[in-house]
XYZ file of C-alpha atoms in Angstrom:
620
model
C -20.410 33.733 36.487
C -19.403 33.654 32.861
C -17.234 36.493 31.741
C -18.946 36.939 28.365
C -21.481 39.741 28.579
C -24.074 41.123 26.243
C -23.119 44.572 25.011
C -25.707 47.184 25.973
C -26.760 48.028 22.430
C -28.982 50.886 23.571
C -26.163 52.586 25.498
C -23.739 52.060 22.612
C -26.275 53.498 20.168
C -26.610 56.618 22.328
C -22.863 57.307 22.373
C -22.145 56.109 18.825
C -22.700 59.542 17.270
C -20.431 61.175 19.841
C -17.711 58.596 19.163
C -18.073 59.103 15.397
C -17.712 62.855 15.837
C -14.615 62.421 18.005
C -13.024 60.045 15.520
C -13.698 62.525 12.733
C -11.722 65.117 14.726
C -8.946 62.524 15.115
C -8.907 62.007 11.339
C -8.603 65.756 10.698
C -5.781 66.029 13.245
C -3.979 63.110 11.568
C -4.153 64.864 8.196
C -2.776 68.016 9.833
C 0.076 66.019 11.380
C 0.920 64.502 7.993
C 1.100 67.995 6.480
C 3.223 69.403 9.325
C 5.928 66.827 10.148
C 7.671 67.535 13.423
C 4.696 69.387 14.925
C 3.748 67.569 18.126
C 0.589 69.574 18.829
C -1.808 67.629 16.514
C -0.553 64.328 17.909
C -1.067 65.495 21.493
C -4.594 66.551 20.521
C -5.184 63.099 19.002
C -4.036 61.381 22.216
C -6.505 63.474 24.243
C -9.411 62.721 21.912
C -8.645 59.006 21.935
C -8.463 59.027 25.727
C -12.060 60.300 25.779
C -13.132 57.643 23.272
C -11.480 54.910 25.294
C -13.276 56.037 28.447
C -16.674 56.077 26.744
C -16.165 52.600 25.301
C -15.137 51.215 28.668
C -18.290 52.673 30.245
C -20.506 50.925 27.672
C -18.343 47.771 28.058
C -17.171 47.447 24.454
C -13.791 46.169 25.604
C -12.418 45.306 22.158
C -13.044 48.822 20.885
C -11.656 50.270 24.115
C -8.454 48.258 23.677
C -7.990 49.572 20.127
C -8.582 53.147 21.309
C -6.069 52.579 24.139
C -3.385 51.366 21.723
C -4.103 54.294 19.394
C -3.794 56.740 22.301
C -0.462 55.318 23.416
C 0.905 55.323 19.865
C -0.130 58.966 19.312
C 1.471 59.922 22.638
C 4.682 58.128 21.684
C 4.822 59.928 18.325
C 4.223 63.307 19.940
C 7.408 62.808 21.972
C 9.549 62.386 18.840
C 10.887 59.462 16.868
C 12.531 59.010 13.505
C 10.832 59.627 10.164
C 10.116 55.944 9.601
C 8.360 55.586 12.960
C 6.310 58.688 12.238
C 5.269 57.395 8.812
C 4.400 53.918 10.106
C 2.556 55.423 13.046
C 0.440 57.743 10.913
C -0.431 54.862 8.607
C -1.437 52.569 11.504
C -3.468 55.321 13.188
C -5.295 56.207 9.979
C -6.220 52.550 9.389
C -7.378 52.282 12.993
C -9.586 55.370 12.677
C -11.259 53.703 9.702
C -11.544 50.286 11.395
C -12.914 51.356 14.787
C -16.293 52.686 13.529
C -16.702 49.526 11.422
C -15.992 47.385 14.482
C -18.533 49.303 16.577
C -21.154 49.071 13.824
C -20.812 45.285 13.729
C -21.131 45.084 17.500
C -24.279 47.217 17.263
C -25.659 44.800 14.659
C -25.312 41.867 17.029
C -21.693 40.833 16.463
C -19.526 39.696 19.332
C -17.159 42.152 21.007
C -13.935 40.221 20.474
C -10.627 42.073 20.115
C -9.008 38.944 18.667
C -10.209 40.000 15.211
C -8.279 43.271 15.589
C -5.018 41.559 16.526
C -3.022 42.432 13.352
C -3.948 46.109 13.643
C -3.177 46.164 17.363
C 0.239 44.664 16.630
C 0.981 47.312 14.000
C 0.259 50.046 16.552
C 2.476 48.389 19.149
C 5.276 47.813 16.636
C 5.519 51.570 16.011
C 6.470 52.271 19.614
C 8.488 49.070 20.122
C 6.039 47.431 22.547
C 5.858 43.612 22.641
C 3.493 42.225 20.041
C 0.328 40.776 21.456
C 1.150 37.431 19.884
C 4.327 37.352 21.984
C 3.539 35.331 25.076
C -0.211 35.511 24.438
C -2.170 33.594 21.814
C 0.667 31.597 20.309
C 3.047 31.276 23.229
C 2.189 27.615 23.392
C 5.491 25.851 22.705
C 4.328 24.790 19.255
C 6.242 21.766 18.061
C 6.958 20.216 14.696
C 8.430 16.901 13.653
C 10.424 18.521 10.818
C 14.114 17.658 11.154
C 17.212 19.390 9.805
C 18.382 17.928 6.499
C 21.681 19.651 5.701
C 22.770 19.224 2.096
C 26.289 18.796 0.841
C 27.994 21.851 -0.680
C 27.273 22.253 -4.381
C 30.201 22.122 -6.815
C 32.189 25.324 -6.482
C 30.417 26.292 -3.233
C 32.708 26.942 -0.230
C 32.528 24.316 2.515
C 31.626 26.691 5.343
C 30.032 25.911 8.699
C 26.619 27.409 9.452
C 28.040 30.177 11.712
C 30.445 31.099 8.907
C 27.563 31.260 6.456
C 25.660 33.460 8.925
C 28.580 35.872 9.240
C 29.024 36.007 5.461
C 25.328 36.461 4.606
C 24.283 38.878 7.338
C 25.443 42.077 5.545
C 23.427 41.062 2.489
C 20.392 40.373 4.696
C 20.752 43.757 6.414
C 21.004 45.719 3.159
C 17.908 44.002 1.746
C 15.965 44.527 4.983
C 16.882 48.211 5.052
C 15.633 48.570 1.481
C 12.373 46.824 2.386
C 11.845 49.108 5.383
C 12.420 52.175 3.178
C 10.115 50.856 0.467
C 12.921 50.741 -2.100
C 11.985 48.051 -4.687
C 10.372 45.809 -2.041
C 9.833 42.814 -4.375
C 13.542 42.642 -5.136
C 14.480 43.023 -1.469
C 12.095 40.274 -0.353
C 13.601 37.948 -2.969
C 17.089 38.649 -1.593
C 15.951 38.015 1.975
C 14.372 34.735 0.855
C 17.640 33.611 -0.780
C 19.576 34.262 2.424
C 16.963 32.466 4.560
C 16.986 29.431 2.293
C 20.794 29.267 2.365
C 20.778 29.217 6.193
C 17.918 26.705 6.196
C 19.647 24.159 3.957
C 22.958 24.360 5.863
C 21.426 24.035 9.352
C 22.433 20.826 11.143
C 20.322 21.222 14.307
C 16.542 21.033 14.365
C 15.783 24.301 16.269
C 17.897 26.363 13.852
C 16.443 24.601 10.825
C 12.841 25.082 11.980
C 13.357 28.794 12.674
C 14.751 29.488 9.213
C 12.228 27.204 7.587
C 9.463 29.357 9.103
C 11.321 32.567 8.119
C 11.417 31.260 4.539
C 7.654 30.621 4.691
C 6.985 34.198 5.844
C 9.140 35.570 3.019
C 7.377 33.290 0.520
C 4.041 34.733 1.704
C 5.418 38.275 1.253
C 6.643 37.422 -2.267
C 3.246 36.026 -3.224
C 1.418 38.983 -1.587
C -0.258 36.753 0.943
C 1.007 39.116 3.660
C 1.512 42.866 3.738
C 4.989 44.153 4.573
C 3.576 46.142 7.487
C 5.362 47.423 10.574
C 4.853 44.190 12.537
C 6.376 41.983 9.839
C 9.309 44.358 9.296
C 9.977 44.378 13.009
C 10.019 40.589 13.118
C 12.499 40.498 10.242
C 14.652 42.904 12.230
C 14.649 40.393 15.075
C 15.609 37.688 12.579
C 18.643 39.799 11.629
C 19.718 39.901 15.277
C 19.368 36.117 15.448
C 21.851 35.839 12.555
C 24.397 37.709 14.638
C 23.685 35.577 17.691
C 24.120 32.465 15.550
C 27.658 33.250 14.438
C 28.649 34.618 17.852
C 27.493 31.546 19.816
C 27.979 28.801 17.250
C 25.178 26.509 16.139
C 25.300 24.008 19.014
C 25.100 26.631 21.772
C 22.520 28.623 19.819
C 20.286 25.543 19.496
C 20.227 25.199 23.299
C 18.253 28.447 23.634
C 16.285 29.052 20.415
C 14.109 32.203 20.150
C 10.710 30.635 20.835
C 8.843 33.962 21.043
C 10.158 34.984 17.637
C 9.213 31.586 16.221
C 5.685 31.883 17.633
C 5.256 35.340 16.106
C 6.458 34.186 12.716
C 4.081 31.211 12.865
C 1.220 33.589 13.588
C 1.873 35.387 10.312
C 2.320 32.127 8.410
C -1.125 31.132 9.688
C -2.577 34.459 8.511
C -1.145 34.306 4.994
C -3.855 34.378 2.315
C -1.624 32.342 -0.009
C -0.458 28.765 0.426
C 2.785 28.259 -1.439
C 4.866 25.106 -0.874
C 6.675 26.377 2.238
C 3.621 28.038 3.785
C 1.539 24.890 3.281
C 4.293 22.651 4.679
C 4.800 24.823 7.788
C 1.062 25.019 8.446
C 0.728 21.268 8.219
C 3.813 20.500 10.311
C 2.915 22.888 13.146
C -0.850 22.182 12.784
C -1.564 25.891 12.509
C -4.952 25.405 10.874
C -6.182 23.812 14.110
C -5.356 26.990 16.052
C -5.804 29.811 13.572
C -7.767 28.568 10.565
C -7.261 30.714 7.483
C -9.504 29.270 4.781
C -12.064 31.517 3.120
C -14.993 30.447 5.276
C -13.065 31.075 8.492
C -11.878 34.465 7.271
C -15.508 35.408 6.640
C -16.368 34.306 10.150
C -13.434 36.304 11.497
C -14.766 39.347 9.687
C -18.176 38.835 11.252
C -16.623 38.529 14.717
C -17.177 34.798 15.092
C -15.509 32.886 17.878
C -12.006 31.421 17.688
C -11.382 27.697 17.540
C -11.911 25.273 20.414
C -8.292 24.109 20.416
C -7.034 27.688 20.526
C -9.166 28.413 23.586
C -7.885 25.307 25.397
C -4.325 26.286 24.509
C -4.787 29.857 25.707
C -6.440 28.712 28.944
C -3.487 26.443 29.704
C -0.977 29.218 29.012
C -2.825 31.752 31.179
C -3.193 29.289 34.055
C 0.516 28.480 33.944
C 1.374 32.183 34.107
C -1.066 32.771 36.974
C 0.375 29.790 38.847
C 3.887 31.184 38.363
C 2.870 34.546 39.846
C 1.089 32.910 42.789
C 4.066 30.653 43.537
C 6.451 33.612 43.464
C 4.217 35.594 45.830
C 3.996 32.598 48.164
C 7.795 32.179 48.243
C 8.284 35.882 48.817
C 5.774 35.840 51.698
C 7.516 32.865 53.327
C 11.166 33.836 52.840
C 11.062 37.598 52.434
C 13.375 39.568 50.195
C 13.608 42.869 48.376
C 10.547 44.217 46.518
C 12.597 44.454 43.301
C 12.604 40.658 43.170
C 8.928 40.831 42.197
C 9.566 42.787 38.972
C 9.278 39.632 36.783
C 5.828 38.990 38.252
C 4.758 42.522 37.308
C 5.783 41.834 33.697
C 3.963 38.503 33.751
C 0.742 40.150 34.957
C 1.049 42.694 32.126
C 1.277 39.823 29.648
C -1.758 38.100 31.178
C -3.700 41.358 30.951
C -2.776 41.695 27.269
C -4.007 38.175 26.554
C -7.328 38.740 28.317
C -7.763 42.054 26.479
C -7.243 40.436 23.078
C -9.821 37.775 23.938
C -12.353 40.429 24.882
C -12.450 39.336 28.534
C -12.562 42.919 29.747
C -13.823 42.313 33.285
C -11.159 39.703 33.980
C -8.531 42.030 32.539
C -9.664 44.821 34.871
C -9.250 42.503 37.865
C -5.745 41.589 36.746
C -4.936 45.264 36.100
C -6.088 46.149 39.610
C -3.771 43.529 41.127
C -1.005 44.660 38.776
C -1.348 48.166 40.195
C -1.145 46.853 43.769
C 1.915 44.741 43.000
C 3.600 47.639 41.165
C 3.084 49.793 44.265
C 4.769 47.117 46.375
C 7.725 46.900 43.968
C 8.154 50.690 43.838
C 7.816 50.813 47.649
C 4.724 53.023 47.456
C 2.857 50.349 49.411
C 3.990 48.103 52.268
C 5.186 44.620 51.342
C 3.294 42.965 54.180
C 1.962 39.432 53.802
C -1.679 40.543 53.861
C -1.202 42.592 50.674
C 0.543 39.767 48.818
C -1.965 37.156 50.004
C -4.781 39.444 48.861
C -3.211 39.709 45.387
C -2.834 35.928 45.188
C -6.454 35.407 46.287
C -7.697 37.783 43.585
C -5.685 35.898 40.956
C -7.254 32.624 42.115
C -10.665 34.195 41.482
C -9.575 35.122 37.961
C -8.337 31.569 37.379
C -11.621 30.098 38.616
C -13.602 32.286 36.199
C -11.350 31.625 33.228
C -12.641 28.253 32.003
C -16.282 29.295 31.939
C -15.394 32.546 30.178
C -13.422 30.790 27.463
C -16.129 28.153 26.942
C -18.563 31.002 26.285
C -16.164 32.418 23.695
C -16.512 29.308 21.524
C -20.309 29.232 21.759
C -22.534 31.016 19.225
C -23.634 34.506 20.314
C -26.625 34.295 22.637
C -26.252 30.572 23.258
C -26.703 29.367 26.839
C -23.700 28.108 28.719
C -23.043 24.448 28.052
C -24.032 22.127 30.889
C -25.040 25.101 32.985
C -26.793 22.851 35.490
C -23.895 20.438 35.813
C -21.727 20.465 38.901
C -18.354 22.166 38.207
C -16.433 19.372 39.939
C -18.158 16.752 37.807
C -17.315 18.772 34.674
C -13.680 18.728 35.738
C -13.796 14.960 36.232
C -15.546 14.501 32.871
C -12.952 16.612 31.050
C -10.139 14.609 32.633
C -11.723 11.263 31.734
C -12.456 12.341 28.151
C -8.932 13.665 27.741
C -7.440 10.343 28.767
C -9.919 8.442 26.593
C -8.709 10.564 23.694
C -5.102 9.622 24.471
C -6.055 5.933 24.436
C -7.953 6.258 21.161
C -5.049 8.091 19.519
C -2.748 5.274 20.601
C -5.160 2.694 19.178
C -5.214 4.514 15.834
C -1.426 4.574 15.744
C -1.057 0.847 16.528
C -3.750 -0.205 14.055
C -2.323 1.944 11.267
C 1.116 0.400 11.778
C -0.181 -3.162 12.133
C -2.190 -3.062 8.893
C 0.838 -2.090 6.817
C 2.322 -4.945 4.750
C 5.123 -6.700 6.641
C 4.466 -4.625 9.780
C 5.805 -5.505 13.224
C 2.856 -6.808 15.291
C 4.602 -6.466 18.641
C 2.286 -3.723 19.928
C -1.120 -5.144 19.037
C -1.583 -6.802 22.430
C -2.094 -3.334 23.925
C -5.066 -2.483 21.692
C -7.756 -4.424 23.536
C -6.876 -3.084 27.012
C -6.720 0.439 25.560
C -10.144 -0.014 23.970
C -11.547 -1.331 27.275
C -10.169 1.769 28.960
C -12.085 4.019 26.539
C -15.241 1.941 27.084
C -14.831 2.261 30.842
C -14.448 6.008 30.650
C -17.587 6.455 28.539
C -19.590 4.271 30.941
C -18.356 6.310 33.919
C -19.861 9.401 32.288
C -23.183 7.697 31.605
C -22.734 7.665 27.812
C -24.378 4.283 27.382
C -24.939 4.456 23.634
C -21.333 5.501 23.025
C -20.228 2.703 25.376
C -22.124 0.107 23.332
C -20.658 1.387 20.054
C -17.141 1.476 21.509
C -17.530 -2.146 22.659
C -18.506 -3.203 19.142
C -15.632 -1.187 17.746
C -13.198 -2.994 20.051
C -14.415 -6.348 18.740
C -13.938 -5.246 15.126
C -10.466 -3.936 15.811
C -9.563 -7.278 17.373
C -10.889 -9.069 14.280
C -8.884 -6.818 11.967
C -5.656 -7.510 13.856
C -6.231 -11.245 14.313
C -3.415 -12.956 12.392
C -5.522 -16.116 12.118
C -8.158 -14.383 10.031
C -8.062 -13.074 6.478
C -6.874 -9.508 6.100
C -9.854 -7.069 6.007
C -10.765 -5.578 2.644
C -9.695 -1.976 1.936
C -13.338 -0.935 2.189
C -13.665 -2.556 5.626
C -10.475 -0.842 6.787
C -11.850 2.520 5.632
C -15.124 1.882 7.456
C -13.227 0.912 10.600
C -11.179 4.116 10.383
C -14.373 6.174 9.909
C -15.881 4.605 13.021
C -12.778 5.389 15.100
C -12.701 9.001 13.877
C -16.419 9.400 14.635
C -15.926 8.255 18.232
C -12.893 10.532 18.536
C -14.832 13.556 17.276
C -17.708 12.677 19.597
C -15.412 12.749 22.635
C -13.655 15.953 21.551
C -17.018 17.693 21.233
C -18.058 16.559 24.707
C -14.710 17.716 26.098
C -15.286 21.158 24.572
C -18.407 21.484 26.705
C -20.982 21.145 23.909
C -23.958 18.814 23.574
C -23.798 15.228 22.365
C -23.181 15.101 18.590
C -25.525 12.172 17.966
C -24.919 12.197 14.244
C -21.307 11.086 14.849
C -22.525 8.087 16.824
C -24.989 7.376 14.008
C -22.089 7.465 11.548
C -19.973 5.109 13.684
C -22.907 2.725 14.029
C -23.507 2.669 10.264
C -19.841 1.846 9.650
C -19.852 -0.962 12.187
C -23.134 -2.389 10.864
C -21.685 -2.419 7.342
C -18.595 -4.305 8.559
C -20.663 -6.775 10.580
C -23.019 -7.470 7.675
C -20.089 -8.705 5.570
C -19.188 -11.185 8.313
C -22.517 -13.005 8.055
C -23.657 -12.156 11.555
C -23.303 -9.206 13.930
C -20.307 -9.364 16.180
C -21.992 -9.150 19.538
C -19.857 -7.708 22.287
C -20.866 -8.477 25.848
C -22.412 -5.418 27.413
C -19.907 -3.713 29.681
C -20.670 -4.142 33.335
C -19.316 -2.544 36.410
C -17.693 -5.854 37.401
C -15.663 -6.084 34.198
C -14.796 -2.419 34.162
C -13.531 -2.151 37.684
C -10.430 -4.034 36.731
C -9.467 -1.039 34.593
C -10.171 1.923 36.845
C -12.381 2.943 39.786
C -15.847 4.170 38.832
C -15.193 7.839 39.517
C -11.559 8.975 39.258
C -10.261 12.111 40.951
C -10.029 15.302 38.833
C -6.433 14.530 37.888
C -7.427 11.165 36.477
C -4.864 8.602 35.561
C -4.634 7.509 31.931
C -7.301 4.979 31.086
C -4.885 2.478 29.697
C -3.979 -1.147 29.854
C -2.169 -2.983 32.529
C -3.044 -5.397 35.301
C -4.803 -3.581 38.120
C -3.507 -3.517 41.618
C -5.490 -5.790 43.875
C -7.976 -3.851 45.941
C -7.519 -4.517 49.645
C -11.266 -4.660 50.235
C -12.015 -7.058 47.411
C -13.852 -6.511 44.148
C -15.964 -3.385 44.024
C -18.757 -3.204 41.497
C -19.137 0.096 39.664
C -22.539 1.790 39.992
C -24.838 1.481 36.965
C -24.803 4.232 34.390
C -27.345 7.029 34.943
C -30.607 6.521 33.093
C -32.095 9.992 33.150
C -34.902 10.320 30.650
C -33.600 11.444 27.310
C -29.933 11.284 28.367
C -29.002 8.687 25.776
C -32.108 8.650 23.573
C -31.208 8.117 19.971
C -31.993 10.897 17.559
């Protein structure tokens, strides 16, 4: 079953007035706490009230609101146990903003919006930063090993500038960085302090000789540029990240650049990239970092997307695929560790890392609004914690039971995330399709996309003046691989268009023919992009985007009309396609790429004809 559920609007409406009354009491208690610093009683009262609110929201299954109330409760409890003046001030500010935001969130859910805690992520992080808990973007939404092609470009020392190594620069500049950061935290002339921090970051950036160090400080510079241009608020989360940056300066001069580059702080980098993606300004560094790390594909920040975020719209398709991969890897790691422990034995304390990993998985599911899945993980987390603390026996049946429950969560994950990217109230995509076939289809489409990306790369290089044409021989087999994959899935119209596209690509790269006109090259590129978008949409689990096939067909017809006659490609048959791949590959399909096939021991096998269900490939 899909994880996404419809919120019971009637039940939420019944308890809404009670929640509003409770939150009003929380607001009054917060004002009292601000007037009486050091008095723990109002904060303890706030924690109790929020505990009630959290329970009510969990009962009515508004999991995003329940998560915010849970974070508020824990922050109020932390503050009631003490803390310095800065923590108290930041905590009161974050709690007051949360008290204002929670009723607004619930009102939007009541009006038909989706219950999705992802839109509350910045506020949740501010609450967690107060008590020093890991930010939810650490190891959750952006723990995806984001990569960039940006390389270090160290410049020569300017005239009069000392010729120091990067660790020496780090040692020299760290005191200046610390003083400016302390002033920013205290609110003492923040614009001036941000400018100083930016100068230090740029100095480290331009002297870095290794790519990991350069990329980290390049991203730090982008965050500081966003702060200078007021694209980001200097809230508790950002200040905490800058504090971690300060510690990285110390690690840099203690280890030396080469050793430091062997273990760069990926979690810190991911967090900084999250805030670069959220910046409402796009200065030179912010724009360059977004483009290099392709942040707009994961966390779009243009005005239209921000409006959708405000109205609780779904996150992007690519983000959901990325998150699903990360969660599955973490679940697999826990299951493997439990399996090894069951086989070889050991001390319960050895399972502590798996407890932390389950906490991280639970955080990710909570942010995505997958409350039921999170509850299942939390239940297994409790069982595993009991085993580690020796409150429960460490017998194999307990550990196998935990692993089996995690497999159930993993099996439900894909369908739940697909529902997240669908419009509210929309039926599940391909609900009648066999799950195993969907897995095969996703694998085939993924490999077709790899082939098409390779084709684009080769064609782009080959059409450049004076280009090396060594790789063009691979284009036709790659194109046949894409054609084969589309035919396997019964996409006959797309197969026909891809065949025509392959012929036109061959014409464009034929050295014996005249070079295509710029207009023809643009039309060819449009056709390739249309097919690529078509396959990406199918892979995301949505319906056929016929208009993209229409666009590709118009481009190809325009090219063919200039050649005097249509370039007819022979219709693909099972006999010609079998030399590329078998008709139905296993779920972990091999890449549909070129290369002479291995001879089949039983002779040539003809692929079955494409399905011809009524309406399956009817043109719109």
